[in-house]
Amino acid sequence: MTGKQSSARASYEDFYRSHSPRVIAHLLYLGFPRHIADDATQSAMVDVHRNWHKIGKPHLWARKAAEHHAGRVWRKTRNEVPWPDAYDRPVAEDPEIAYVVERHSRLVSLVNELPESLKTVFALHLDDFGTKEISEYTGVSVRVVQKRLKQARELLQSRFVGDGRWEGNR
Amino acid sequence: MNDDEFDEMLREQHRLFTADISRAVESRPVPVHLPKRYRVSGVLSAMLGRLQPEWRVSGLRTGAALAASGLTVLAIAFLPAQPGDPSVRPEVGAHSPVGTHPGAHGCPCAGTPGPAKFSFPVLFRPDSAELTPQARELVIGAVRRIRPGDRIVVVGHTARIGDAGSARAFSVRRAQAVADLLVSLGIAEDRVTVRGAGFDQSPPGDDVRSRRVEVDVVAPD
C-alpha cells in the first residue's frame, strides 16, 4: 500500500467512525426498521470507500446511498418482516442497536411521525446540517427548507411537555 | 423556550442517541470495498496465513467454553436442588392457597380460582394503549382456544418510566383495550377481569417486554 493509499484509507476510517452512527440515526428518523438501517449503512459505507476519491461531499453522499439501499431492501422485504416483535426479532438485528433505539424511541418516533416532506429536512437539521446543505440534499430551495423546518418545529413543540422532558414512553 | 433553545435541546438528545449507537458499533471492523481480483486471494490468505494464530486462540476459547457448559449441565443434572434456590420454580399451586391462581407470570392474579390453562403476552408500542395489527391477530388466534366457561384475567403492565400512579392507570388502559377486543370477539364481559399492575412486575431498565398485557385463561371452578 502506497503512502497516498494509506492516508486515504485512514481518512475513510475516520469518516466511517464519525459518520456511520449518524447515518444509522438518519435512516431510523426516516422510519426504516433497525436491521435495515444498520445493513444499509454498511452497504453505503462500502460504496463510499469504493468512490472515495470521486466524492466531493461524502457525508451527504453516504446518506443518499444509505437511503437508496434501505429503500431497495425495504420494498423487497416489507411484506415479509412483521413489525418488530420482542419475542421474535429478525436474526440479523444487532441486539445492542435494538436496545439503543428502544432507549431513544421517543425522539425517533417523534421524527417518524412528521409528514414525509418535513422528515428528511428535520433529520438533517438535527444532525447539524445547514439550510444550504439541506437544500442541496433535498433539491428544494433554501427558502422552502426554512419553511419546512419551521413547520416541523411547530409540530414537535406541540408534543412537548416542558422542563426538557417529553411525555414519557410508558 | 424559544426556537434556538428548542433545537439545541433536540440536538442534545440526538447527540446522546448517536453516541449510544457509536458505542454499540465501535467494535465492528471498518467495511471496505475489495476489487474482485482481490476477493478470492484475500479470503484464501486470511484462511491460510494471518488468521491461523487467532483461530488457535479462538479454538481454545471455544473448547474451554464447551467444557464449562458441560460441567454446568452435569452439575444441574446430578446435584440436588436447594430449597431456598430462587432458580427452582415451584410447581403450580404448590405454595399458593388451595383453589387460588398463583399467577403464571408472577402477576397479581390473587383470588382467581384454579391455575391458568394457558397464558400469552400482548405487546404494545411505547406510550400507546392501541393494539397493533399483530397483537390483534394474536388475540384472535388465542380466542379459538378459549372454552365456554373459562375465565380470563387480563393484567396490563408498563415500562419503568414516570410515576407509579399514572403507570398503573395507563396499564389498566392497555388491559382494557385487550379486554374490549375479547368481548367484541364473543367472550362474555362478566368472564373477563381487567387489572393494571403498573410497572411493579416489569423487568428493570427500559425493556420492550415491559409494555405488555398478560392474558391468563383460567378453567372454571
mmCIF file of C-alpha atoms in Angstrom:
data_model
loop_
_atom_site.group_PDB
_atom_site.id
_atom_site.type_symbol
_atom_site.label_atom_id
_atom_site.label_comp_id
_atom_site.label_asym_id
_atom_site.label_seq_id
_atom_site.Cartn_x
_atom_site.Cartn_y
_atom_site.Cartn_z
ATOM 1 C CA MET A 1 0.000 0.000 0.000
ATOM 2 C CA THR A 2 1.442 3.371 -1.023
ATOM 3 C CA GLY A 3 1.537 6.416 1.248
ATOM 4 C CA LYS A 4 -1.308 8.053 -0.653
ATOM 5 C CA GLN A 5 -3.446 4.921 -0.381
ATOM 6 C CA SER A 6 -2.789 4.517 3.330
ATOM 7 C CA SER A 7 -3.676 8.153 4.072
ATOM 8 C CA ALA A 8 -6.885 7.746 2.023
ATOM 9 C CA ARG A 9 -7.683 4.599 3.991
ATOM 10 C CA ALA A 10 -7.050 6.398 7.298
ATOM 11 C CA SER A 11 -9.268 9.323 6.322
ATOM 12 C CA TYR A 12 -12.007 6.911 5.207
ATOM 13 C CA GLU A 13 -11.773 5.060 8.524
ATOM 14 C CA ASP A 14 -12.107 8.352 10.426
ATOM 15 C CA PHE A 15 -15.099 9.209 8.292
ATOM 16 C CA TYR A 16 -16.664 5.794 8.932
ATOM 17 C CA ARG A 17 -16.199 6.015 12.697
ATOM 18 C CA SER A 18 -17.668 9.501 12.939
ATOM 19 C CA HIS A 19 -20.459 9.218 10.383
ATOM 20 C CA SER A 20 -21.804 5.655 10.398
ATOM 21 C CA PRO A 21 -23.772 6.118 13.695
ATOM 22 C CA ARG A 22 -25.199 9.360 12.310
ATOM 23 C CA VAL A 23 -26.255 7.662 9.071
ATOM 24 C CA ILE A 24 -27.938 4.866 11.055
ATOM 25 C CA ALA A 25 -29.770 7.505 13.100
ATOM 26 C CA HIS A 26 -30.765 9.339 9.896
ATOM 27 C CA LEU A 27 -32.363 6.189 8.467
ATOM 28 C CA LEU A 28 -34.136 5.473 11.738
ATOM 29 C CA TYR A 29 -35.571 9.001 11.730
ATOM 30 C CA LEU A 30 -36.891 8.346 8.234
ATOM 31 C CA GLY A 31 -38.773 5.326 9.604
ATOM 32 C CA PHE A 32 -36.726 2.372 8.353
ATOM 33 C CA PRO A 33 -36.606 -0.704 10.616
ATOM 34 C CA ARG A 34 -33.469 -1.102 12.730
ATOM 35 C CA HIS A 35 -31.917 -4.042 10.917
ATOM 36 C CA ILE A 36 -32.433 -2.414 7.502
ATOM 37 C CA ALA A 37 -30.949 0.877 8.725
ATOM 38 C CA ASP A 38 -27.916 -0.979 10.045
ATOM 39 C CA ASP A 39 -27.324 -3.085 6.920
ATOM 40 C CA ALA A 40 -27.974 -0.206 4.511
ATOM 41 C CA THR A 41 -25.428 1.949 6.328
ATOM 42 C CA GLN A 42 -22.780 -0.750 5.980
ATOM 43 C CA SER A 43 -23.529 -1.105 2.265
ATOM 44 C CA ALA A 44 -23.431 2.665 1.785
ATOM 45 C CA MET A 45 -20.080 2.871 3.557
ATOM 46 C CA VAL A 46 -18.638 0.221 1.226
ATOM 47 C CA ASP A 47 -19.851 2.363 -1.687
ATOM 48 C CA VAL A 48 -18.249 5.423 -0.103
ATOM 49 C CA HIS A 49 -14.954 3.547 0.166
ATOM 50 C CA ARG A 50 -15.156 2.458 -3.477
ATOM 51 C CA ASN A 51 -15.780 6.031 -4.657
ATOM 52 C CA TRP A 52 -13.724 7.827 -2.005
ATOM 53 C CA HIS A 53 -11.626 9.800 -4.497
ATOM 54 C CA LYS A 54 -14.563 10.804 -6.649
ATOM 55 C CA ILE A 55 -16.945 12.054 -3.968
ATOM 56 C CA GLY A 56 -16.944 15.742 -3.138
ATOM 57 C CA LYS A 57 -19.139 15.625 -0.031
ATOM 58 C CA PRO A 58 -19.025 12.112 1.438
ATOM 59 C CA HIS A 59 -21.259 12.998 4.413
ATOM 60 C CA LEU A 60 -24.141 13.869 2.067
ATOM 61 C CA TRP A 61 -23.286 11.146 -0.445
ATOM 62 C CA ALA A 62 -23.258 8.426 2.248
ATOM 63 C CA ARG A 63 -26.722 9.391 3.470
ATOM 64 C CA LYS A 64 -28.113 9.402 -0.052
ATOM 65 C CA ALA A 65 -26.572 5.996 -0.791
ATOM 66 C CA ALA A 66 -27.852 4.600 2.512
ATOM 67 C CA GLU A 67 -31.367 5.870 1.774
ATOM 68 C CA HIS A 68 -31.169 4.198 -1.633
ATOM 69 C CA HIS A 69 -30.025 0.847 -0.181
ATOM 70 C CA ALA A 70 -32.558 0.956 2.648
ATOM 71 C CA GLY A 71 -35.411 1.823 0.273
ATOM 72 C CA ARG A 72 -34.500 -1.057 -2.009
ATOM 73 C CA VAL A 73 -34.347 -3.598 0.837
ATOM 74 C CA TRP A 74 -37.487 -2.199 2.445
ATOM 75 C CA ARG A 75 -39.502 -2.534 -0.768
ATOM 76 C CA LYS A 76 -38.332 -6.131 -1.095
ATOM 77 C CA THR A 77 -38.958 -7.214 2.474
ATOM 78 C CA ARG A 78 -41.803 -5.046 3.772
ATOM 79 C CA ASN A 79 -44.300 -7.854 3.257
ATOM 80 C CA GLU A 80 -42.059 -10.477 4.827
ATOM 81 C CA VAL A 81 -40.805 -8.915 8.051
ATOM 82 C CA PRO A 82 -43.542 -8.000 10.517
ATOM 83 C CA TRP A 83 -43.390 -5.020 12.842
ATOM 84 C CA PRO A 84 -40.529 -5.824 15.291
ATOM 85 C CA ASP A 85 -41.719 -8.209 17.954
ATOM 86 C CA ALA A 86 -39.586 -8.596 21.054
ATOM 87 C CA TYR A 87 -40.334 -12.292 21.142
ATOM 88 C CA ASP A 88 -39.311 -12.930 17.541
ATOM 89 C CA ARG A 89 -36.680 -10.447 16.371
ATOM 90 C CA PRO A 90 -35.108 -10.730 12.919
ATOM 91 C CA VAL A 91 -31.910 -12.766 13.266
ATOM 92 C CA ALA A 92 -29.771 -10.164 11.506
ATOM 93 C CA GLU A 93 -30.537 -7.479 14.048
ATOM 94 C CA ASP A 94 -27.796 -6.395 16.404
ATOM 95 C CA PRO A 95 -29.273 -6.589 19.940
ATOM 96 C CA GLU A 96 -27.183 -3.626 21.101
ATOM 97 C CA ILE A 97 -28.596 -1.396 18.352
ATOM 98 C CA ALA A 98 -32.090 -2.608 19.242
ATOM 99 C CA TYR A 99 -31.505 -1.672 22.877
ATOM 100 C CA VAL A 100 -30.175 1.801 21.974
ATOM 101 C CA VAL A 101 -33.093 2.509 19.656
ATOM 102 C CA GLU A 102 -35.555 1.370 22.276
ATOM 103 C CA ARG A 103 -33.943 3.699 24.820
ATOM 104 C CA HIS A 104 -34.265 6.686 22.480
ATOM 105 C CA SER A 105 -37.548 5.571 20.944
ATOM 106 C CA ARG A 106 -39.332 8.783 21.896
ATOM 107 C CA LEU A 107 -37.074 11.003 19.825
ATOM 108 C CA VAL A 108 -37.124 8.544 16.902
ATOM 109 C CA SER A 109 -40.899 8.146 16.926
ATOM 110 C CA LEU A 110 -41.430 11.926 17.147
ATOM 111 C CA VAL A 111 -39.403 12.494 13.977
ATOM 112 C CA ASN A 112 -41.051 9.431 12.369
ATOM 113 C CA GLU A 113 -44.455 10.979 12.946
ATOM 114 C CA LEU A 114 -43.606 14.121 10.959
ATOM 115 C CA PRO A 115 -45.043 14.313 7.423
ATOM 116 C CA GLU A 116 -42.730 12.901 4.714
ATOM 117 C CA SER A 117 -41.784 16.297 3.325
ATOM 118 C CA LEU A 118 -40.607 17.534 6.741
ATOM 119 C CA LYS A 119 -38.964 14.329 7.985
ATOM 120 C CA THR A 120 -35.769 14.389 5.899
ATOM 121 C CA VAL A 121 -35.330 18.120 6.370
ATOM 122 C CA PHE A 122 -35.652 17.919 10.130
ATOM 123 C CA ALA A 123 -33.484 14.777 10.426
ATOM 124 C CA LEU A 124 -30.658 16.605 8.630
ATOM 125 C CA HIS A 125 -31.247 19.722 10.713
ATOM 126 C CA LEU A 126 -30.886 17.657 13.888
ATOM 127 C CA ASP A 127 -27.584 16.369 12.548
ATOM 128 C CA ASP A 128 -26.159 19.921 12.363
ATOM 129 C CA PHE A 129 -26.562 20.374 8.621
ATOM 130 C CA GLY A 130 -27.060 23.974 7.479
ATOM 131 C CA THR A 131 -30.040 25.042 5.402
ATOM 132 C CA LYS A 132 -27.839 25.328 2.291
ATOM 133 C CA GLU A 133 -26.647 21.733 2.602
ATOM 134 C CA ILE A 134 -30.183 20.511 3.315
ATOM 135 C CA SER A 135 -31.367 22.392 0.244
ATOM 136 C CA GLU A 136 -28.639 20.723 -1.828
ATOM 137 C CA TYR A 137 -29.536 17.307 -0.427
ATOM 138 C CA THR A 138 -33.280 17.546 -0.900
ATOM 139 C CA GLY A 139 -33.249 19.554 -4.129
ATOM 140 C CA VAL A 140 -35.519 22.312 -2.888
ATOM 141 C CA SER A 141 -34.714 25.979 -2.328
ATOM 142 C CA VAL A 142 -33.273 27.355 0.909
ATOM 143 C CA ARG A 143 -36.482 29.280 1.484
ATOM 144 C CA VAL A 144 -38.560 26.099 1.279
ATOM 145 C CA VAL A 145 -36.149 24.360 3.658
ATOM 146 C CA GLN A 146 -36.565 27.177 6.180
ATOM 147 C CA LYS A 147 -40.344 26.984 5.836
ATOM 148 C CA ARG A 148 -40.345 23.207 6.350
ATOM 149 C CA LEU A 149 -38.074 23.493 9.366
ATOM 150 C CA LYS A 150 -40.473 25.998 10.893
ATOM 151 C CA GLN A 151 -43.453 23.694 10.274
ATOM 152 C CA ALA A 152 -41.611 20.693 11.735
ATOM 153 C CA ARG A 153 -40.583 22.676 14.809
ATOM 154 C CA GLU A 154 -44.158 23.822 15.406
ATOM 155 C CA LEU A 155 -45.458 20.254 15.130
ATOM 156 C CA LEU A 156 -42.827 18.953 17.532
ATOM 157 C CA GLN A 157 -43.337 21.782 20.011
ATOM 158 C CA SER A 158 -46.995 20.838 20.230
ATOM 159 C CA ARG A 159 -45.862 17.418 21.580
ATOM 160 C CA PHE A 160 -43.512 18.924 24.115
ATOM 161 C CA VAL A 161 -44.476 18.790 27.788
ATOM 162 C CA GLY A 162 -41.930 21.150 29.326
ATOM 163 C CA ASP A 163 -38.913 21.207 31.641
ATOM 164 C CA GLY A 164 -36.798 19.479 28.999
ATOM 165 C CA ARG A 165 -38.999 16.395 29.042
ATOM 166 C CA TRP A 166 -41.372 14.711 26.668
ATOM 167 C CA GLU A 167 -44.335 12.751 27.774
ATOM 168 C CA GLY A 168 -42.769 9.502 28.935
ATOM 169 C CA ASN A 169 -42.595 6.220 26.965
ATOM 170 C CA ARG A 170 -44.694 4.201 29.349
ATOM 171 C CA MET B 1 -38.471 28.155 25.304
ATOM 172 C CA ASN B 2 -37.510 29.856 22.016
ATOM 173 C CA ASP B 3 -36.725 28.067 18.747
ATOM 174 C CA ASP B 4 -32.959 28.019 19.266
ATOM 175 C CA GLU B 5 -33.262 26.541 22.753
ATOM 176 C CA PHE B 6 -35.756 24.003 21.480
ATOM 177 C CA ASP B 7 -33.429 22.997 18.624
ATOM 178 C CA GLU B 8 -30.486 22.750 20.989
ATOM 179 C CA MET B 9 -32.460 20.511 23.343
ATOM 180 C CA LEU B 10 -33.387 18.157 20.496
ATOM 181 C CA ARG B 11 -29.845 18.191 19.149
ATOM 182 C CA GLU B 12 -28.553 17.255 22.565
ATOM 183 C CA GLN B 13 -30.895 14.247 22.580
ATOM 184 C CA HIS B 14 -29.731 13.434 19.044
ATOM 185 C CA ARG B 15 -26.079 13.616 20.125
ATOM 186 C CA LEU B 16 -26.762 11.228 23.019
ATOM 187 C CA PHE B 17 -28.548 8.912 20.589
ATOM 188 C CA THR B 18 -25.677 8.851 18.067
ATOM 189 C CA ALA B 19 -23.121 8.464 20.860
ATOM 190 C CA ASP B 20 -25.002 5.380 22.085
ATOM 191 C CA ILE B 21 -25.132 3.959 18.544
ATOM 192 C CA SER B 22 -21.435 4.703 18.188
ATOM 193 C CA ARG B 23 -20.664 2.722 21.344
ATOM 194 C CA ALA B 24 -22.796 -0.170 20.062
ATOM 195 C CA VAL B 25 -20.982 -0.379 16.707
ATOM 196 C CA GLU B 26 -17.447 0.686 17.645
ATOM 197 C CA SER B 27 -16.126 -2.883 17.870
ATOM 198 C CA ARG B 28 -17.107 -3.668 14.274
ATOM 199 C CA PRO B 29 -14.448 -3.793 11.558
ATOM 200 C CA VAL B 30 -14.494 -0.919 9.067
ATOM 201 C CA PRO B 31 -16.209 -2.177 5.872
ATOM 202 C CA VAL B 32 -14.143 -1.649 2.726
ATOM 203 C CA HIS B 33 -14.656 -2.334 -0.928
ATOM 204 C CA LEU B 34 -12.401 -5.060 -2.365
ATOM 205 C CA PRO B 35 -11.963 -5.271 -6.139
ATOM 206 C CA LYS B 36 -12.992 -8.681 -7.479
ATOM 207 C CA ARG B 37 -9.446 -9.833 -8.203
ATOM 208 C CA TYR B 38 -8.530 -9.408 -4.534
ATOM 209 C CA ARG B 39 -11.555 -11.121 -3.050
ATOM 210 C CA VAL B 40 -10.563 -14.774 -3.613
ATOM 211 C CA SER B 41 -6.903 -14.270 -2.809
ATOM 212 C CA GLY B 42 -7.815 -12.152 0.227
ATOM 213 C CA VAL B 43 -10.104 -14.809 1.616
ATOM 214 C CA LEU B 44 -7.539 -17.573 0.966
ATOM 215 C CA SER B 45 -4.671 -15.667 2.540
ATOM 216 C CA ALA B 46 -6.825 -14.840 5.528
ATOM 217 C CA MET B 47 -7.758 -18.509 5.886
ATOM 218 C CA LEU B 48 -4.284 -19.897 5.426
ATOM 219 C CA GLY B 49 -2.000 -17.257 6.825
ATOM 220 C CA ARG B 50 -2.814 -14.325 9.005
ATOM 221 C CA LEU B 51 -5.742 -15.680 10.958
ATOM 222 C CA GLN B 52 -4.264 -19.024 11.933
ATOM 223 C CA PRO B 53 -2.887 -17.946 15.343
ATOM 224 C CA GLU B 54 -6.216 -16.244 16.128
ATOM 225 C CA TRP B 55 -8.021 -19.412 15.154
ATOM 226 C CA ARG B 56 -5.925 -21.346 17.615
ATOM 227 C CA VAL B 57 -6.801 -18.912 20.384
ATOM 228 C CA SER B 58 -10.479 -18.908 19.461
ATOM 229 C CA GLY B 59 -10.386 -22.727 19.287
ATOM 230 C CA LEU B 60 -9.014 -22.890 22.803
ATOM 231 C CA ARG B 61 -11.646 -20.427 23.998
ATOM 232 C CA THR B 62 -14.436 -22.422 22.357
ATOM 233 C CA GLY B 63 -13.112 -25.654 23.892
ATOM 234 C CA ALA B 64 -12.966 -24.074 27.354
ATOM 235 C CA ALA B 65 -16.492 -22.674 26.972
ATOM 236 C CA LEU B 66 -17.828 -26.077 25.891
ATOM 237 C CA ALA B 67 -16.123 -27.828 28.820
ATOM 238 C CA ALA B 68 -17.518 -25.249 31.267
ATOM 239 C CA SER B 69 -21.036 -25.571 29.891
ATOM 240 C CA GLY B 70 -20.778 -29.389 30.007
ATOM 241 C CA LEU B 71 -19.766 -29.242 33.669
ATOM 242 C CA THR B 72 -22.670 -26.888 34.386
ATOM 243 C CA VAL B 73 -25.133 -29.282 32.757
ATOM 244 C CA LEU B 74 -23.733 -32.188 34.790
ATOM 245 C CA ALA B 75 -23.949 -30.148 37.999
ATOM 246 C CA ILE B 76 -27.586 -29.211 37.315
ATOM 247 C CA ALA B 77 -28.455 -32.816 36.460
ATOM 248 C CA PHE B 78 -26.829 -34.539 39.447
ATOM 249 C CA LEU B 79 -26.674 -32.058 42.336
ATOM 250 C CA PRO B 80 -29.857 -31.862 44.460
ATOM 251 C CA ALA B 81 -31.691 -28.527 44.297
ATOM 252 C CA GLN B 82 -31.546 -26.356 47.439
ATOM 253 C CA PRO B 83 -34.887 -25.420 48.982
ATOM 254 C CA GLY B 84 -34.077 -21.684 49.014
ATOM 255 C CA ASP B 85 -32.710 -21.652 45.465
ATOM 256 C CA PRO B 86 -34.617 -18.930 43.550
ATOM 257 C CA SER B 87 -33.919 -20.674 40.237
ATOM 258 C CA VAL B 88 -36.103 -23.583 41.323
ATOM 259 C CA ARG B 89 -39.650 -22.760 40.194
ATOM 260 C CA PRO B 90 -42.354 -24.139 42.439
ATOM 261 C CA GLU B 91 -44.981 -26.408 40.978
ATOM 262 C CA VAL B 92 -48.166 -24.595 40.071
ATOM 263 C CA GLY B 93 -50.263 -24.321 43.173
ATOM 264 C CA ALA B 94 -47.585 -25.830 45.458
ATOM 265 C CA HIS B 95 -47.081 -22.709 47.562
ATOM 266 C CA SER B 96 -50.368 -20.967 46.924
ATOM 267 C CA PRO B 97 -53.566 -21.305 48.865
ATOM 268 C CA VAL B 98 -55.733 -24.142 47.641
ATOM 269 C CA GLY B 99 -58.095 -23.065 44.875
ATOM 270 C CA THR B 100 -56.369 -19.785 44.028
ATOM 271 C CA HIS B 101 -54.427 -18.893 40.914
ATOM 272 C CA PRO B 102 -50.743 -18.303 41.702
ATOM 273 C CA GLY B 103 -50.181 -16.057 38.654
ATOM 274 C CA ALA B 104 -48.363 -17.705 35.781
ATOM 275 C CA HIS B 105 -46.020 -14.720 35.290
ATOM 276 C CA GLY B 106 -45.768 -13.599 38.899
ATOM 277 C CA CYS B 107 -48.584 -11.157 38.213
ATOM 278 C CA PRO B 108 -51.084 -10.376 40.928
ATOM 279 C CA CYS B 109 -53.964 -12.646 39.955
ATOM 280 C CA ALA B 110 -54.890 -13.388 43.568
ATOM 281 C CA GLY B 111 -58.382 -14.630 44.104
ATOM 282 C CA THR B 112 -58.810 -16.098 40.633
ATOM 283 C CA PRO B 113 -59.935 -19.689 41.011
ATOM 284 C CA GLY B 114 -57.750 -22.506 39.626
ATOM 285 C CA PRO B 115 -54.405 -22.473 37.814
ATOM 286 C CA ALA B 116 -54.158 -20.862 34.374
ATOM 287 C CA LYS B 117 -54.891 -23.203 31.481
ATOM 288 C CA PHE B 118 -52.710 -21.109 29.262
ATOM 289 C CA SER B 119 -51.323 -17.590 29.122
ATOM 290 C CA PHE B 120 -49.977 -15.268 26.459
ATOM 291 C CA PRO B 121 -48.431 -11.782 26.346
ATOM 292 C CA VAL B 122 -49.681 -8.997 24.081
ATOM 293 C CA LEU B 123 -47.058 -6.334 23.267
ATOM 294 C CA PHE B 124 -47.676 -2.632 22.796
ATOM 295 C CA ARG B 125 -45.769 0.211 21.177
ATOM 296 C CA PRO B 126 -44.206 2.796 23.532
ATOM 297 C CA ASP B 127 -46.699 5.177 25.087
ATOM 298 C CA SER B 128 -49.589 3.515 23.302
ATOM 299 C CA ALA B 129 -52.629 1.635 24.515
ATOM 300 C CA GLU B 130 -53.717 0.718 20.990
ATOM 301 C CA LEU B 131 -53.380 -2.835 19.739
ATOM 302 C CA THR B 132 -51.045 -3.332 16.783
ATOM 303 C CA PRO B 133 -52.357 -5.495 13.904
ATOM 304 C CA GLN B 134 -50.000 -8.302 15.028
ATOM 305 C CA ALA B 135 -51.285 -8.120 18.601
ATOM 306 C CA ARG B 136 -54.866 -8.203 17.318
ATOM 307 C CA GLU B 137 -54.127 -11.320 15.275
ATOM 308 C CA LEU B 138 -52.501 -12.942 18.305
ATOM 309 C CA VAL B 139 -55.589 -12.335 20.436
ATOM 310 C CA ILE B 140 -57.941 -13.527 17.688
ATOM 311 C CA GLY B 141 -55.882 -16.727 17.374
ATOM 312 C CA ALA B 142 -55.940 -17.309 21.119
ATOM 313 C CA VAL B 143 -59.703 -16.801 21.411
ATOM 314 C CA ARG B 144 -60.217 -20.017 19.432
ATOM 315 C CA ARG B 145 -58.603 -21.951 22.300
ATOM 316 C CA ILE B 146 -60.856 -20.442 24.955
ATOM 317 C CA ARG B 147 -63.679 -22.794 26.016
ATOM 318 C CA PRO B 148 -67.147 -21.723 27.205
ATOM 319 C CA GLY B 149 -66.999 -21.063 30.915
ATOM 320 C CA ASP B 150 -63.281 -20.207 31.030
ATOM 321 C CA ARG B 151 -62.435 -17.054 32.903
ATOM 322 C CA ILE B 152 -59.917 -14.577 31.505
ATOM 323 C CA VAL B 153 -57.667 -12.423 33.663
ATOM 324 C CA VAL B 154 -56.130 -9.504 31.743
ATOM 325 C CA VAL B 155 -53.283 -7.706 33.524
ATOM 326 C CA GLY B 156 -51.636 -4.639 31.960
ATOM 327 C CA HIS B 157 -48.020 -3.611 32.500
ATOM 328 C CA THR B 158 -45.904 -0.570 31.566
ATOM 329 C CA ALA B 159 -42.202 0.269 31.303
ATOM 330 C CA ARG B 160 -40.459 1.682 34.374
ATOM 331 C CA ILE B 161 -40.945 5.320 33.391
ATOM 332 C CA GLY B 162 -42.852 8.077 35.165
ATOM 333 C CA ASP B 163 -44.659 7.812 38.469
ATOM 334 C CA ALA B 164 -46.280 4.635 39.725
ATOM 335 C CA GLY B 165 -49.828 6.060 39.873
ATOM 336 C CA SER B 166 -50.028 7.160 36.232
ATOM 337 C CA ALA B 167 -48.262 3.959 35.128
ATOM 338 C CA ARG B 168 -50.910 1.901 36.907
ATOM 339 C CA ALA B 169 -53.731 3.885 35.297
ATOM 340 C CA PHE B 170 -52.060 3.522 31.895
ATOM 341 C CA SER B 171 -51.602 -0.224 32.387
ATOM 342 C CA VAL B 172 -55.351 -0.515 33.044
ATOM 343 C CA ARG B 173 -55.991 1.250 29.705
ATOM 344 C CA ARG B 174 -53.808 -1.316 27.935
ATOM 345 C CA ALA B 175 -55.549 -4.197 29.679
ATOM 346 C CA GLN B 176 -58.943 -2.660 28.854
ATOM 347 C CA ALA B 177 -58.001 -2.486 25.139
ATOM 348 C CA VAL B 178 -57.334 -6.232 25.139
ATOM 349 C CA ALA B 179 -60.473 -6.938 27.181
ATOM 350 C CA ASP B 180 -62.584 -4.868 24.750
ATOM 351 C CA LEU B 181 -61.257 -6.916 21.848
ATOM 352 C CA LEU B 182 -62.021 -10.165 23.703
ATOM 353 C CA VAL B 183 -65.579 -9.005 24.382
ATOM 354 C CA SER B 184 -66.016 -7.937 20.754
ATOM 355 C CA LEU B 185 -64.952 -11.460 19.757
ATOM 356 C CA GLY B 186 -67.768 -13.005 21.759
ATOM 357 C CA ILE B 187 -66.360 -13.533 25.260
ATOM 358 C CA ALA B 188 -68.957 -12.606 27.882
ATOM 359 C CA GLU B 189 -67.973 -9.412 29.681
ATOM 360 C CA ASP B 190 -68.532 -10.924 33.150
ATOM 361 C CA ARG B 191 -65.906 -13.605 32.409
ATOM 362 C CA VAL B 192 -63.170 -11.043 31.836
ATOM 363 C CA THR B 193 -61.292 -9.467 34.755
ATOM 364 C CA VAL B 194 -59.185 -6.379 33.999
ATOM 365 C CA ARG B 195 -56.300 -5.291 36.202
ATOM 366 C CA GLY B 196 -53.352 -2.921 35.981
ATOM 367 C CA ALA B 197 -50.027 -3.777 37.583
ATOM 368 C CA GLY B 198 -48.237 -0.548 36.505
ATOM 369 C CA PHE B 199 -44.538 -1.311 36.369
ATOM 370 C CA ASP B 200 -44.466 -3.436 39.550
ATOM 371 C CA GLN B 201 -43.903 -6.636 37.550
ATOM 372 C CA SER B 202 -41.744 -5.120 34.803
ATOM 373 C CA PRO B 203 -38.083 -6.011 34.331
ATOM 374 C CA PRO B 204 -35.502 -3.361 35.279
ATOM 375 C CA GLY B 205 -34.408 -0.893 32.618
ATOM 376 C CA ASP B 206 -36.306 0.149 29.536
ATOM 377 C CA ASP B 207 -37.237 -3.314 28.290
ATOM 378 C CA VAL B 208 -39.619 -3.675 25.324
ATOM 379 C CA ARG B 209 -41.281 -6.618 27.074
ATOM 380 C CA SER B 210 -42.424 -4.282 29.830
ATOM 381 C CA ARG B 211 -45.064 -2.785 27.550
ATOM 382 C CA ARG B 212 -47.340 -5.765 27.609
ATOM 383 C CA VAL B 213 -50.621 -7.206 28.736
ATOM 384 C CA GLU B 214 -50.587 -10.695 30.229
ATOM 385 C CA VAL B 215 -53.705 -12.691 29.434
ATOM 386 C CA ASP B 216 -54.343 -15.721 31.667
ATOM 387 C CA VAL B 217 -57.116 -18.124 30.687
ATOM 388 C CA VAL B 218 -58.376 -19.867 33.807
ATOM 389 C CA ALA B 219 -60.509 -23.015 33.964
ATOM 390 C CA PRO B 220 -63.976 -22.677 35.524
ATOM 391 C CA ASP B 221 -64.413 -23.588 39.200
#
